[in-house]
Short mmCIF file of C-alpha atoms in Angstrom, two decimals:
data_model
loop_
_atom_site.label_atom_id
_atom_site.label_comp_id
_atom_site.label_asym_id
_atom_site.label_seq_id
_atom_site.Cartn_x
_atom_site.Cartn_y
_atom_site.Cartn_z
CA MET A 26 -12.80 -10.32 23.95
CA ALA A 27 -11.60 -10.11 20.35
CA ILE A 28 -8.86 -12.48 19.27
CA ILE A 29 -8.64 -10.76 15.87
CA GLU A 30 -9.35 -7.14 15.07
CA ALA A 31 -9.00 -6.02 11.46
CA SER A 32 -9.66 -2.49 10.32
CA GLY A 33 -9.67 -0.86 6.89
CA LEU A 34 -7.94 -3.73 5.10
CA ALA A 35 -7.26 -3.34 1.40
CA GLN A 36 -5.24 -5.32 -1.08
CA ARG A 37 -4.06 -4.12 -4.46
CA PHE A 38 -2.02 -6.00 -7.05
CA GLY A 39 -0.74 -3.46 -9.57
CA ASP A 40 -3.68 -1.27 -10.52
CA ARG A 41 -6.26 -3.93 -9.57
CA THR A 42 -7.91 -3.58 -6.16
CA ILE A 43 -9.04 -6.97 -4.85
CA PHE A 44 -10.92 -5.49 -1.90
CA ARG A 45 -10.94 -2.42 0.32
CA ASP A 46 -12.42 -1.15 3.57
CA VAL A 47 -12.63 -4.59 5.15
CA SER A 48 -13.06 -4.41 8.93
CA PHE A 49 -14.22 -7.06 11.40
CA ARG A 50 -13.67 -8.65 14.81
CA VAL A 51 -13.38 -12.31 15.69
CA GLU A 52 -14.35 -13.09 19.29
CA GLU A 53 -12.62 -15.75 21.38
CA GLY A 54 -14.17 -19.19 21.03
CA GLN A 55 -15.99 -18.25 17.86
CA VAL A 56 -16.08 -19.99 14.48
CA PHE A 57 -15.83 -17.05 12.11
CA VAL A 58 -16.48 -17.80 8.45
CA LEU A 59 -15.14 -15.79 5.53
CA LEU A 60 -17.43 -16.53 2.66
CA GLY A 61 -18.18 -15.36 -0.81
CA GLY A 62 -18.00 -16.43 -4.41
CA SER A 63 -14.85 -17.42 -6.26
CA GLY A 64 -12.38 -14.60 -6.79
CA CYS A 65 -13.81 -12.30 -4.11
CA GLY A 66 -10.56 -12.26 -2.11
CA LYS A 67 -11.30 -14.70 0.75
CA SER A 68 -7.98 -16.51 0.49
CA THR A 69 -6.13 -13.22 -0.05
CA LEU A 70 -7.70 -11.89 3.15
CA MET A 71 -6.65 -15.04 5.00
CA ARG A 72 -3.07 -14.66 3.74
CA GLN A 73 -3.12 -11.16 5.20
CA LEU A 74 -4.43 -12.44 8.53
CA VAL A 75 -1.71 -15.10 8.87
CA GLY A 76 1.06 -12.67 7.91
CA LEU A 77 1.91 -14.09 4.49
CA LEU A 78 0.79 -10.96 2.64
CA PRO A 79 1.20 -7.45 4.04
CA PRO A 80 -2.04 -5.55 3.46
CA THR A 81 -1.78 -2.57 1.13
CA GLU A 82 -3.81 -0.62 3.69
CA GLY A 83 -5.25 -1.28 7.11
CA GLU A 84 -4.26 -2.95 10.35
CA ILE A 85 -4.58 -6.40 11.91
CA ALA A 86 -4.22 -7.18 15.60
CA ILE A 87 -4.13 -10.70 17.02
CA ALA A 88 -4.84 -11.03 20.74
CA GLY A 89 -4.33 -7.29 21.04
CA ALA A 90 -0.91 -7.18 19.33
CA ARG A 91 -0.67 -5.36 16.00
CA ILE A 92 0.96 -7.64 13.42
CA THR A 93 0.99 -5.26 10.45
CA GLY A 94 3.21 -2.30 9.71
CA PRO A 95 6.94 -1.79 9.35
CA ASP A 96 7.82 -2.45 13.00
CA ALA A 97 5.51 -5.39 13.58
CA ALA A 98 7.83 -8.29 12.69
CA PRO A 99 8.49 -9.30 16.34
CA ALA A 100 4.76 -9.12 17.12
CA LEU A 101 4.00 -11.26 14.06
CA ALA A 102 6.64 -13.81 15.10
CA ALA A 103 5.09 -13.96 18.58
CA ALA A 104 1.55 -14.16 17.16
CA ARG A 105 2.56 -17.14 15.05
CA ARG A 106 2.91 -19.16 18.26
CA ARG A 107 -0.74 -18.32 18.99
CA PHE A 108 -2.28 -19.60 15.78
CA GLY A 109 -2.17 -22.60 13.49
CA VAL A 110 -3.04 -22.75 9.82
CA MET A 111 -4.52 -25.45 7.65
CA PHE A 112 -3.99 -24.72 3.98
CA GLN A 113 -6.40 -25.81 1.28
CA SER A 114 -4.07 -28.55 0.03
CA GLY A 115 -3.18 -29.65 3.57
CA ALA A 116 0.45 -28.66 2.80
CA LEU A 117 1.83 -31.63 4.71
CA PHE A 118 5.56 -32.16 4.35
CA GLY A 119 5.87 -35.03 1.91
CA SER A 120 9.15 -36.37 3.26
CA LEU A 121 7.77 -36.78 6.81
CA ASP A 122 5.13 -39.23 8.00
CA LEU A 123 2.06 -37.82 9.73
CA ALA A 124 3.64 -38.11 13.18
CA GLY A 125 6.75 -36.33 11.84
CA ASN A 126 4.59 -33.54 10.44
CA VAL A 127 2.91 -32.97 13.80
CA MET A 128 6.20 -33.28 15.68
CA LEU A 129 7.96 -30.63 13.59
CA PRO A 130 6.55 -27.56 15.43
CA LEU A 131 7.14 -29.34 18.76
CA GLU A 132 10.76 -30.00 17.77
CA MET A 133 11.30 -26.40 16.70
CA PHE A 134 9.59 -24.56 19.53
CA THR A 135 9.63 -26.76 22.63
CA ASP A 136 12.31 -28.46 24.71
CA LEU A 137 10.33 -31.66 25.06
CA PRO A 138 12.33 -34.88 24.79
CA ARG A 139 11.79 -36.89 21.63
CA ALA A 140 9.62 -39.54 23.29
CA GLU A 141 7.33 -36.89 24.73
CA ARG A 142 7.10 -35.14 21.35
CA ALA A 143 6.18 -38.41 19.69
CA ALA A 144 3.52 -39.11 22.34
CA ARG A 145 2.02 -35.67 21.90
CA ALA A 146 2.01 -35.99 18.13
CA ARG A 147 0.16 -39.29 18.38
CA ALA A 148 -2.31 -37.74 20.82
CA LYS A 149 -3.01 -34.88 18.38
CA LEU A 150 -3.50 -37.35 15.56
CA ALA A 151 -5.86 -39.38 17.75
CA GLU A 152 -7.78 -36.19 18.48
CA VAL A 153 -8.55 -35.80 14.77
CA GLY A 154 -9.25 -39.51 14.31
CA LEU A 155 -5.94 -40.51 12.76
CA ALA A 156 -4.42 -42.59 15.57
CA ASP A 157 -3.78 -45.51 13.23
CA ALA A 158 -2.20 -43.42 10.46
CA ALA A 159 0.72 -41.87 12.37
CA ASP A 160 3.35 -43.79 10.42
CA ARG A 161 1.89 -43.16 6.99
CA LEU A 162 3.28 -40.68 4.49
CA PRO A 163 1.07 -37.87 3.12
CA ALA A 164 1.16 -39.53 -0.32
CA GLU A 165 -0.45 -42.64 1.20
CA ILE A 166 -3.58 -41.00 2.65
CA SER A 167 -6.82 -39.54 1.27
CA GLY A 168 -7.63 -35.83 0.90
CA GLY A 169 -9.88 -35.85 3.95
CA MET A 170 -7.20 -37.54 6.06
CA ALA A 171 -4.62 -35.01 4.81
CA LYS A 172 -6.83 -32.14 5.97
CA ARG A 173 -7.37 -33.74 9.38
CA ALA A 174 -3.62 -34.35 9.67
CA ALA A 175 -3.01 -30.70 8.78
CA ILE A 176 -5.40 -29.69 11.57
CA ALA A 177 -3.49 -31.97 13.96
CA ARG A 178 -0.24 -30.25 12.94
CA ALA A 179 -1.84 -26.82 13.36
CA LEU A 180 -2.94 -27.90 16.86
CA ALA A 181 0.52 -29.16 17.84
CA LEU A 182 1.40 -26.16 20.00
CA ASP A 183 -2.17 -25.87 21.37
CA PRO A 184 -2.83 -22.47 19.78
CA PRO A 185 -6.03 -20.66 20.77
CA LEU A 186 -6.73 -19.74 17.12
CA LEU A 187 -6.89 -21.83 13.94
CA PHE A 188 -7.18 -20.65 10.35
CA LEU A 189 -8.68 -23.15 7.94
CA ASP A 190 -8.61 -22.50 4.19
CA GLU A 191 -11.41 -24.33 2.36
CA PRO A 192 -11.51 -27.33 4.73
CA SER A 193 -14.40 -28.98 2.85
CA ALA A 194 -13.20 -28.31 -0.69
CA GLY A 195 -12.90 -31.45 -2.76
CA LEU A 196 -14.35 -33.71 -0.05
CA ASP A 197 -17.44 -35.88 -0.23
CA PRO A 198 -20.38 -34.65 1.92
CA ILE A 199 -19.83 -37.30 4.62
CA THR A 200 -16.13 -36.46 5.07
CA ALA A 201 -16.94 -32.74 4.95
CA ALA A 202 -19.54 -33.22 7.70
CA GLU A 203 -16.97 -35.14 9.78
CA LEU A 204 -14.58 -32.19 9.47
CA ASP A 205 -17.35 -29.80 10.51
CA ARG A 206 -18.00 -31.92 13.59
CA LEU A 207 -14.30 -31.90 14.38
CA ILE A 208 -14.21 -28.10 14.21
CA LEU A 209 -17.22 -27.75 16.52
CA SER A 210 -15.79 -30.33 18.89
CA LEU A 211 -12.48 -28.43 19.14
CA ARG A 212 -14.33 -25.18 19.71
CA ASP A 213 -16.51 -26.69 22.45
CA ARG A 214 -13.86 -28.81 24.20
CA ARG A 215 -10.85 -26.49 23.97
CA GLY A 216 -12.38 -23.09 23.35
CA THR A 217 -10.39 -22.78 20.13
CA SER A 218 -11.33 -19.86 17.87
CA PHE A 219 -11.54 -20.52 14.13
CA VAL A 220 -11.37 -18.44 11.01
CA VAL A 221 -12.69 -20.62 8.22
CA VAL A 222 -12.54 -19.66 4.56
CA THR A 223 -15.19 -21.54 2.63
CA HIS A 224 -17.99 -21.26 0.14
CA GLU A 225 -19.60 -24.56 1.09
CA LEU A 226 -23.10 -23.58 2.15
CA ALA A 227 -23.76 -26.63 4.32
CA SER A 228 -20.53 -26.05 6.27
CA ILE A 229 -21.21 -22.35 6.71
CA LEU A 230 -24.60 -23.03 8.25
CA ALA A 231 -23.33 -25.95 10.34
CA ILE A 232 -20.30 -24.34 11.95
CA GLY A 233 -20.47 -20.56 11.58
CA ASP A 234 -21.07 -18.46 14.70
CA ALA A 235 -20.43 -15.33 12.67
CA CYS A 236 -19.48 -14.62 9.10
CA LEU A 237 -18.24 -11.95 6.78
CA MET A 238 -19.39 -12.09 3.21
CA LEU A 239 -17.17 -10.65 0.52
CA ASP A 240 -18.13 -9.84 -3.02
CA ARG A 241 -15.87 -8.78 -5.85
CA ASN A 242 -18.37 -6.10 -6.94
CA ALA A 243 -19.00 -4.63 -3.50
CA TRP A 244 -17.57 -1.31 -4.68
CA PRO A 245 -17.67 0.07 -8.22
CA ASP A 246 -13.89 -0.27 -8.43
CA ALA A 247 -13.17 -3.12 -5.99
CA GLY A 248 -14.38 -6.01 -3.93
CA GLY A 249 -15.31 -5.73 -0.28
CA VAL A 250 -17.73 -6.66 2.47
CA ILE A 251 -21.40 -6.91 1.58
CA ALA A 252 -22.75 -8.56 4.73
CA ALA A 253 -21.74 -9.57 8.24
CA GLY A 254 -23.44 -11.45 11.04
CA PRO A 255 -24.49 -14.95 12.03
CA PRO A 256 -24.94 -17.05 8.85
CA ARG A 257 -28.44 -18.27 9.81
CA VAL A 258 -29.57 -14.67 10.37
CA LEU A 259 -28.15 -13.59 7.03
CA LYS A 260 -29.84 -16.53 5.35
CA ALA A 261 -33.19 -15.65 6.92
CA GLU A 262 -33.13 -11.87 6.83
CA SER A 263 -30.66 -10.39 4.35
CA ARG A 264 -32.17 -8.63 1.38
CA HIS A 265 -28.87 -8.06 -0.42
CA PRO A 266 -29.25 -9.70 -3.85
CA VAL A 267 -25.84 -11.39 -3.75
CA VAL A 268 -26.41 -12.73 -0.22
CA ARG A 269 -29.85 -13.97 -1.24
CA ALA A 270 -28.46 -15.62 -4.37
CA PHE A 271 -25.69 -17.25 -2.31
CA PHE A 272 -27.96 -18.70 0.37
CA ASP A 273 -30.80 -19.58 -2.01
CA ARG A 274 -28.28 -21.13 -4.42
CA ALA A 275 -29.96 -19.15 -7.17
CA PRO A 276 -28.36 -17.15 -9.98
CA LEU A 277 -28.35 -13.39 -9.58
CA ALA A 278 -31.30 -11.70 -11.30
CA ALA A 279 -29.01 -9.92 -13.77
CA GLU A 280 -27.25 -13.17 -14.64
CA ALA A 281 -30.49 -15.13 -14.90
CA ALA A 282 -32.08 -12.60 -17.26
CA MET B 25 7.55 13.00 -23.78
CA PRO B 26 5.77 9.65 -23.86
CA GLY B 27 7.37 7.03 -21.60
CA ARG B 28 9.04 4.08 -23.30
CA ARG B 29 8.00 0.66 -22.11
CA ILE B 30 10.72 -1.65 -20.84
CA SER B 31 10.97 -4.77 -22.99
CA PRO B 32 9.62 -7.92 -21.30
CA ARG B 33 13.00 -9.66 -21.73
CA LEU B 34 14.82 -6.82 -19.99
CA ALA B 35 12.24 -6.79 -17.22
CA ALA B 36 12.59 -10.58 -16.81
CA ALA B 37 16.41 -10.32 -16.69
CA PHE B 38 16.14 -7.55 -14.10
CA ALA B 39 13.70 -9.64 -12.03
CA THR B 40 16.07 -12.64 -12.20
CA ALA B 41 19.03 -10.50 -11.12
CA THR B 42 17.09 -8.94 -8.23
CA GLY B 43 15.72 -12.35 -7.23
CA GLY B 44 19.29 -13.67 -7.14
CA LEU B 45 20.45 -10.79 -4.98
CA VAL B 46 17.50 -11.26 -2.61
CA PHE B 47 18.35 -14.96 -2.36
CA ILE B 48 22.01 -14.20 -1.57
CA GLY B 49 20.80 -11.75 1.09
CA ALA B 50 18.51 -14.42 2.55
CA LEU B 51 21.40 -16.91 2.57
CA VAL B 52 23.71 -14.49 4.38
CA THR B 53 20.95 -13.64 6.86
CA ALA B 54 20.27 -17.34 7.49
CA LEU B 55 23.98 -17.99 8.08
CA VAL B 56 24.29 -15.04 10.47
CA ARG B 57 21.17 -16.12 12.36
CA LEU B 58 22.15 -19.79 12.41
CA PRO B 59 23.24 -19.71 16.08
CA VAL B 60 19.75 -18.42 16.99
CA ASN B 61 17.90 -20.75 14.61
CA ARG B 62 20.17 -23.77 15.10
CA ARG B 63 17.18 -26.07 15.69
CA GLN B 64 16.01 -25.38 12.16
CA PHE B 65 19.31 -26.66 10.74
CA ARG B 66 18.82 -30.39 11.17
CA LEU B 67 21.84 -32.65 10.82
CA SER B 68 19.52 -35.51 9.87
CA ASP B 69 18.55 -33.47 6.79
CA VAL B 70 22.22 -32.93 5.94
CA ALA B 71 22.85 -36.68 6.21
CA ARG B 72 19.80 -37.51 4.07
CA GLU B 73 20.77 -35.02 1.37
CA ALA B 74 24.40 -36.19 1.47
CA GLU B 75 23.22 -39.73 0.87
CA GLN B 76 21.02 -38.63 -2.03
CA ALA B 77 23.57 -36.31 -3.62
CA GLY B 78 26.67 -38.35 -2.82
CA PHE B 79 26.27 -42.04 -2.16
CA ARG B 80 23.52 -42.52 -4.74
CA ALA B 81 25.52 -40.61 -7.37
CA LEU B 82 28.60 -42.76 -6.82
CA PRO B 83 27.92 -45.43 -9.49
CA LEU B 84 27.38 -42.75 -12.14
CA VAL B 85 30.49 -40.84 -11.09
CA LEU B 86 32.63 -43.99 -11.11
CA LEU B 87 31.32 -45.06 -14.50
CA LEU B 88 31.82 -41.65 -16.09
CA GLY B 89 35.21 -41.20 -14.43
CA ALA B 90 36.49 -44.53 -15.74
CA LEU B 91 35.16 -43.80 -19.23
CA ILE B 92 36.65 -40.29 -19.28
CA GLY B 93 40.06 -41.65 -18.22
CA LEU B 94 39.83 -44.33 -20.86
CA ILE B 95 38.74 -41.95 -23.63
CA LEU B 96 41.33 -39.29 -22.73
CA ALA B 97 44.06 -41.91 -22.76
CA PHE B 98 43.06 -43.28 -26.15
CA GLN B 99 42.58 -39.83 -27.71
CA SER B 100 45.83 -38.36 -26.41
CA ALA B 101 47.78 -41.49 -27.27
CA ILE B 102 47.25 -40.95 -31.00
CA PRO B 103 49.21 -37.64 -31.38
CA MET B 104 51.71 -38.53 -28.65
CA ARG B 105 52.61 -41.82 -30.25
CA ARG B 106 53.81 -39.89 -33.34
CA PHE B 107 56.55 -38.43 -31.14
CA GLY B 108 57.19 -41.64 -29.25
CA ALA B 109 55.85 -39.97 -26.13
CA ASP B 110 52.85 -42.12 -25.34
CA ILE B 111 54.13 -42.81 -21.79
CA PHE B 112 53.34 -39.13 -21.16
CA VAL B 113 49.65 -39.91 -21.64
CA ALA B 114 49.74 -40.76 -17.92
CA ASN B 115 51.04 -37.25 -17.16
CA LEU B 116 48.42 -35.56 -19.31
CA VAL B 117 45.47 -37.56 -18.05
CA SER B 118 46.40 -37.37 -14.38
CA VAL B 119 46.98 -33.59 -14.39
CA SER B 120 43.85 -32.98 -16.49
CA LEU B 121 41.73 -35.10 -14.18
CA LEU B 122 43.03 -33.84 -10.87
CA ARG B 123 43.16 -30.16 -11.74
CA GLU B 124 40.28 -29.74 -14.13
CA LEU B 125 38.12 -32.55 -15.37
CA GLY B 126 37.44 -34.28 -12.06
CA PRO B 127 35.94 -31.23 -10.33
CA LEU B 128 34.27 -29.90 -13.48
CA LEU B 129 32.57 -33.15 -14.47
CA SER B 130 31.53 -33.88 -10.89
CA ALA B 131 29.89 -30.47 -10.74
CA VAL B 132 28.16 -31.04 -14.09
CA ILE B 133 26.82 -34.38 -12.84
CA LEU B 134 25.74 -32.66 -9.65
CA ALA B 135 23.94 -29.92 -11.60
CA GLY B 136 22.13 -32.44 -13.76
CA ARG B 137 21.27 -34.87 -11.03
CA THR B 138 21.12 -33.03 -7.73
CA GLY B 139 20.58 -29.37 -8.68
CA SER B 140 17.53 -30.33 -10.71
CA ALA B 141 16.26 -32.56 -7.89
CA PHE B 142 16.60 -29.70 -5.40
CA ALA B 143 14.69 -27.37 -7.73
CA ALA B 144 11.95 -29.95 -8.30
CA GLU B 145 11.62 -30.79 -4.58
CA LEU B 146 11.45 -27.18 -3.41
CA GLY B 147 9.31 -26.17 -6.39
CA THR B 148 6.80 -28.90 -5.57
CA MET B 149 6.83 -27.79 -1.94
CA LYS B 150 6.07 -24.26 -3.06
CA VAL B 151 3.23 -25.34 -5.35
CA ASN B 152 1.80 -27.48 -2.51
CA GLN B 153 1.93 -24.49 -0.11
CA GLU B 154 4.44 -26.32 2.12
CA LEU B 155 6.70 -23.24 2.09
CA ASP B 156 3.74 -21.13 3.24
CA ALA B 157 3.13 -23.70 5.98
CA LEU B 158 6.73 -23.26 7.14
CA ALA B 159 6.44 -19.48 7.05
CA VAL B 160 3.28 -19.39 9.16
CA MET B 161 4.98 -21.66 11.70
CA GLY B 162 7.71 -19.03 11.92
CA LEU B 163 10.28 -21.32 10.29
CA ASP B 164 12.79 -20.01 7.78
CA PRO B 165 12.78 -22.05 4.54
CA VAL B 166 16.38 -21.03 3.80
CA THR B 167 17.65 -22.34 7.14
CA LEU B 168 15.47 -25.42 7.13
CA LEU B 169 15.71 -26.42 3.47
CA VAL B 170 18.54 -24.61 1.67
CA LEU B 171 21.41 -24.66 4.17
CA PRO B 172 21.29 -28.44 4.77
CA ARG B 173 21.33 -29.04 1.01
CA MET B 174 24.25 -26.67 0.52
CA ALA B 175 26.15 -28.21 3.43
CA ALA B 176 25.55 -31.71 2.07
CA THR B 177 26.80 -30.87 -1.42
CA LEU B 178 29.73 -28.92 0.01
CA LEU B 179 30.74 -32.11 1.79
CA VAL B 180 30.04 -34.70 -0.89
CA THR B 181 31.28 -32.96 -4.04
CA PRO B 182 34.99 -33.24 -3.09
CA VAL B 183 34.41 -36.92 -2.26
CA LEU B 184 32.67 -37.49 -5.60
CA THR B 185 35.54 -35.67 -7.31
CA LEU B 186 38.08 -37.85 -5.55
CA MET B 187 36.17 -40.94 -6.70
CA MET B 188 35.99 -39.60 -10.24
CA ASP B 189 39.75 -38.87 -10.22
CA ALA B 190 40.47 -42.40 -8.98
CA ALA B 191 38.14 -44.02 -11.53
CA GLY B 192 39.64 -41.91 -14.32
CA LEU B 193 43.17 -42.93 -13.35
CA ILE B 194 42.10 -46.58 -13.32
CA GLY B 195 40.57 -46.17 -16.80
CA MET B 196 43.75 -44.54 -18.05
CA THR B 197 45.86 -47.28 -16.46
CA LEU B 198 43.86 -49.97 -18.24
CA VAL B 199 44.57 -48.31 -21.58
CA MET B 200 48.26 -47.83 -20.78
CA VAL B 201 48.59 -51.46 -19.68
CA GLY B 202 47.02 -52.35 -23.02
CA PHE B 203 49.77 -50.31 -24.70
CA GLY B 204 52.32 -52.51 -22.93
CA TYR B 205 53.41 -50.28 -20.05
CA SER B 206 53.77 -51.75 -16.59
CA GLU B 207 51.67 -50.50 -13.68
CA PRO B 208 54.73 -49.30 -11.67
CA ALA B 209 55.92 -47.28 -14.69
CA ILE B 210 52.49 -45.65 -15.07
CA GLN B 211 52.33 -44.95 -11.34
CA ALA B 212 55.77 -43.34 -11.44
CA GLN B 213 54.68 -41.08 -14.32
CA VAL B 214 51.54 -40.03 -12.43
CA GLN B 215 53.51 -39.26 -9.26
CA GLN B 216 56.03 -37.27 -11.26
CA ALA B 217 53.38 -35.23 -13.11
CA ALA B 218 50.73 -34.57 -10.49
CA SER B 219 51.29 -33.10 -7.05
CA VAL B 220 49.26 -33.05 -3.87
CA SER B 221 48.52 -29.37 -4.51
CA ASP B 222 46.89 -30.32 -7.84
CA LEU B 223 44.65 -32.71 -5.96
CA ILE B 224 43.83 -30.27 -3.16
CA GLY B 225 43.22 -27.41 -5.60
CA GLY B 226 40.80 -29.60 -7.53
CA LEU B 227 38.96 -30.72 -4.40
CA ALA B 228 38.68 -27.14 -3.14
CA LYS B 229 37.21 -26.09 -6.49
CA ALA B 230 34.80 -29.01 -6.30
CA ALA B 231 33.54 -27.93 -2.87
CA VAL B 232 32.80 -24.43 -4.18
CA PHE B 233 31.13 -25.82 -7.32
CA GLY B 234 28.98 -28.10 -5.18
CA ALA B 235 27.76 -25.32 -2.90
CA VAL B 236 27.03 -23.02 -5.85
CA VAL B 237 25.17 -25.72 -7.82
CA ALA B 238 23.08 -26.48 -4.73
CA ALA B 239 22.35 -22.80 -4.13
CA ILE B 240 21.27 -22.32 -7.75
CA GLY B 241 19.04 -25.42 -7.58
CA CYS B 242 17.43 -24.26 -4.34
CA ARG B 243 16.98 -20.72 -5.65
CA ALA B 244 15.26 -22.07 -8.77
CA GLY B 245 12.99 -24.20 -6.58
CA LEU B 246 12.06 -21.41 -4.18
CA GLY B 247 11.38 -19.11 -7.14
CA THR B 248 9.03 -21.59 -8.82
CA GLY B 249 6.04 -19.87 -10.39
CA ASN B 250 2.48 -21.05 -10.74
CA GLY B 251 0.99 -23.52 -13.16
CA PRO B 252 1.71 -27.07 -14.25
CA ARG B 253 4.92 -26.24 -16.13
CA ALA B 254 6.51 -24.25 -13.33
CA VAL B 255 8.33 -27.10 -11.58
CA GLY B 256 9.76 -28.36 -14.88
CA LEU B 257 10.95 -24.86 -15.76
CA ALA B 258 12.57 -24.53 -12.33
CA ALA B 259 14.44 -27.83 -12.80
CA THR B 260 15.64 -26.72 -16.24
CA ALA B 261 16.78 -23.37 -14.84
CA ALA B 262 18.67 -25.20 -12.10
CA VAL B 263 20.58 -27.40 -14.56
CA VAL B 264 21.38 -24.61 -17.01
CA GLY B 265 22.27 -22.14 -14.26
CA GLY B 266 24.36 -24.72 -12.42
CA ILE B 267 26.42 -25.67 -15.45
CA VAL B 268 26.95 -22.07 -16.60
CA ALA B 269 27.93 -20.95 -13.09
CA THR B 270 30.32 -23.89 -12.73
CA ILE B 271 32.13 -23.05 -15.96
CA LEU B 272 32.29 -19.33 -15.13
CA LEU B 273 33.68 -20.14 -11.69
CA ASP B 274 36.15 -22.57 -13.23
CA GLY B 275 37.41 -19.76 -15.45
CA ALA B 276 37.80 -17.54 -12.40
CA PHE B 277 39.69 -20.32 -10.59
CA ALA B 278 41.95 -20.81 -13.63
CA MET B 279 42.93 -17.14 -13.53
CA LEU B 280 43.37 -17.20 -9.75
CA PHE B 281 45.54 -20.33 -9.81
CA TYR B 282 47.60 -18.85 -12.66
CA ARG B 283 48.20 -15.69 -10.62
CA LEU B 284 49.13 -17.74 -7.57
CA GLY B 285 51.44 -19.92 -9.66
CA TRP B 286 49.63 -23.16 -8.71
#
């Protein structure tokens, strides 16, 4: 069953079309990777999916409920209880320690007593390997720890769907691999679905069950989808020059000439 | 007929005006929805902001208040002494402080110290995507971040003003004692010149100034643009906007109080 269904998505800023005709499905329990080169619209597409940017055209449904359109605000508000988001910077609240960051959604949306909220927050932090850092402020931790803490916060309400924006960006390969393992572990243990925006090839191949590749020159006048499918299949079989260049880490023929 | 392009300055002014109206709309909406979203309005945030904006500003307010009282007393003593009326310095300073300078200077300090801090804090949160993080959690940044700051300044600005008034009167008293007047004589002059309504009018003005300065600071922070200079520009806009708004409001209060005969 699809946890996300997107059809005919387009985004324009002024007279510039970032992408158009983007359609895809994300199945439950799947790690779905949005990939592509810089400036192809991956993060813009993710902002549409989490309801931060209304698409210029097209529709998005999460768990069967349409969250786009003029009358979709209640559905979007309800859908927001069903997903968590990790932003590229982590976006932890600087005035709260890590436990406070994870407790915030619990405080806002549950009736749990404070002690129970604190226990749950510590359990979520332990789940991402940060049991000893609960009392530290975001300014006192590394980039990799901030991203894991942001995942713990996104998991606070046990959502079935997580969006991760560039989880490996700016991390050393060992920390990036640890994050990949965490994602796979959450998928396998809890059945969590993921939409991961990344252009880190190693991560894509390690975690992706399915992917959608965007390119800014997909259409003569706009970006869009150039390939879809399991990343390993695309790597092995795709003949699209941009897909080949991406997976072979080689410059495009036109650029190399 | 070829279309004329709108000048960038006009477009920017229009965008600022619309942004302000949108912010006022968001504030009103947040206030109306407060009973529904009451969890998002955290009293601990109000207390923390009140401590930052009030308690931590107290030394500066007391210092400036005392200096203003002292300077006003010295400056007004020079012309008044020519008429043998230097005892009336107490009248002039007390009425000026209670009705006008206390609230005005407190608001200016608040704009420079707290309004800019609000803009920088919220601007940094925006740049760090923390506001996006709130939005995707279904939390309203205005209820969670702006209302507690406005409530805190609404509460602390009258207190700061009262402290500034008191410090100013002490400064003035020191000067008057230096001129050879006794403390009871100075106190009698102050009581004769200034009334409780002067004090209350000043404190009421201060509360309004405080809320407006906070709102302008928060608006500047939430409207922070992109790039490394954006947070600095937001803080500058908060200070300039806060001071200009305070003086405009003070003018409006002056006319209102004149009409009411206060």
